[in-house]
Amino acid sequence: AATAEALLSHAAAIQTEAFSLSQFDADLTDTGFINVTLMKSNKTVAIPKGQSILSSLEQQGIKPNHGCRMGICNKCACNKAQGATRNLLNGAANQEPTQLLKICVNSAQSDLVIDL
Ligand code: FES
């Protein structure tokens, strides 16, 4: 019985560890940089996580189309081919490929490929 107990507690420890690792993998922190590949411009730039993609690109000297900067006018929307983003207004994460992305109100959470 002692052995079984030891095994069980060992298994529990492994599970706890796996859980915290997967938490880490989800990586919802807002630090670090993300590579954004701009397909039309044929460029890849590194932008900080957790900031609007639009303003981050502007800081790199890129001037995407935009209007309101508030997620209303849709002028900044471009196609995202792949990558995870997070809506800065409501915190919603999006990892689906081929989505229309409003770059003024979304931040990059993983490397992105967008049609810009
Ligand atoms: S600039 Fe208006 S929705 Fe993004």
Tab-separated table of N, CA and C in Angstrom, residues 47 51-60 62-70 76 102-107:
chain	number	residue	atom	x	y	z
A	47	ILE	N	7.206	43.472	-33.083
A	47	ILE	CA	6.439	44.469	-32.329
A	47	ILE	C	6.214	43.962	-30.905
A	51	GLN	N	0.358	45.502	-27.166
A	51	GLN	CA	0.033	46.845	-27.663
A	51	GLN	C	-0.734	46.719	-28.958
A	52	SER	N	-1.453	47.763	-29.294
A	52	SER	CA	-2.200	47.699	-30.540
A	52	SER	C	-1.230	47.483	-31.701
A	53	ILE	N	-1.621	46.605	-32.609
A	53	ILE	CA	-0.757	46.290	-33.751
A	53	ILE	C	-0.566	47.543	-34.604
A	54	LEU	N	-1.642	48.307	-34.753
A	54	LEU	CA	-1.563	49.528	-35.561
A	54	LEU	C	-0.484	50.474	-35.024
A	55	SER	N	-0.546	50.819	-33.752
A	55	SER	CA	0.432	51.789	-33.254
A	55	SER	C	1.835	51.195	-33.222
A	56	SER	N	1.937	49.885	-32.991
A	56	SER	CA	3.264	49.262	-33.011
A	56	SER	C	3.882	49.335	-34.395
A	57	LEU	N	3.063	49.111	-35.421
A	57	LEU	CA	3.585	49.188	-36.790
A	57	LEU	C	3.970	50.629	-37.117
A	58	GLU	N	3.166	51.566	-36.645
A	58	GLU	CA	3.486	52.974	-36.896
A	58	GLU	C	4.820	53.347	-36.268
A	59	GLN	N	5.075	52.770	-35.099
A	59	GLN	CA	6.362	53.044	-34.448
A	59	GLN	C	7.528	52.511	-35.263
A	60	GLN	N	7.226	51.572	-36.159
A	60	GLN	CA	8.276	51.011	-37.022
A	60	GLN	C	8.328	51.752	-38.361
A	62	ILE	N	5.773	52.124	-40.397
A	62	ILE	CA	4.805	51.588	-41.353
A	62	ILE	C	3.488	52.332	-41.136
A	63	LYS	N	2.808	52.645	-42.224
A	63	LYS	CA	1.597	53.456	-42.077
A	63	LYS	C	0.363	52.743	-42.626
A	64	PRO	N	-0.185	51.826	-41.860
A	64	PRO	CA	-1.387	51.118	-42.322
A	64	PRO	C	-2.582	52.083	-42.399
A	65	ASN	N	-3.522	51.747	-43.266
A	65	ASN	CA	-4.770	52.519	-43.332
A	65	ASN	C	-5.477	52.475	-41.998
A	66	HIS	N	-6.030	53.590	-41.592
A	66	HIS	CA	-6.826	53.573	-40.372
A	66	HIS	C	-7.715	54.801	-40.318
A	67	GLY	N	-8.631	54.801	-39.372
A	67	GLY	CA	-9.506	55.939	-39.163
A	67	GLY	C	-9.621	56.222	-37.685
A	68	CYS	N	-10.631	55.606	-37.080
A	68	CYS	CA	-11.013	55.950	-35.694
A	68	CYS	C	-10.025	55.508	-34.621
A	69	ARG	N	-9.283	54.485	-34.874
A	69	ARG	CA	-8.388	53.870	-33.869
A	69	ARG	C	-9.156	53.342	-32.657
A	70	MET	N	-10.436	53.112	-32.821
A	70	MET	CA	-11.251	52.657	-31.696
A	70	MET	C	-12.042	51.398	-32.008
A	76	CYS	N	-9.102	49.948	-40.670
A	76	CYS	CA	-7.805	49.319	-40.426
A	76	CYS	C	-7.866	47.805	-40.601
A	102	LYS	N	-9.009	43.837	-36.943
A	102	LYS	CA	-8.896	45.293	-36.777
A	102	LYS	C	-7.624	45.555	-35.996
A	103	ILE	N	-6.627	46.022	-36.689
A	103	ILE	CA	-5.314	46.117	-36.040
A	103	ILE	C	-5.244	47.243	-35.009
A	104	CYS	N	-6.214	48.178	-35.024
A	104	CYS	CA	-6.161	49.267	-34.034
A	104	CYS	C	-6.547	48.794	-32.647
A	105	VAL	N	-7.329	47.754	-32.539
A	105	VAL	CA	-7.803	47.316	-31.218
A	105	VAL	C	-7.380	45.889	-30.890
A	106	ASN	N	-6.380	45.383	-31.615
A	106	ASN	CA	-5.897	44.046	-31.299
A	106	ASN	C	-4.397	44.068	-31.084
A	107	SER	N	-3.963	43.213	-30.173
A	107	SER	CA	-2.533	43.049	-29.967
A	107	SER	C	-2.155	41.661	-30.455
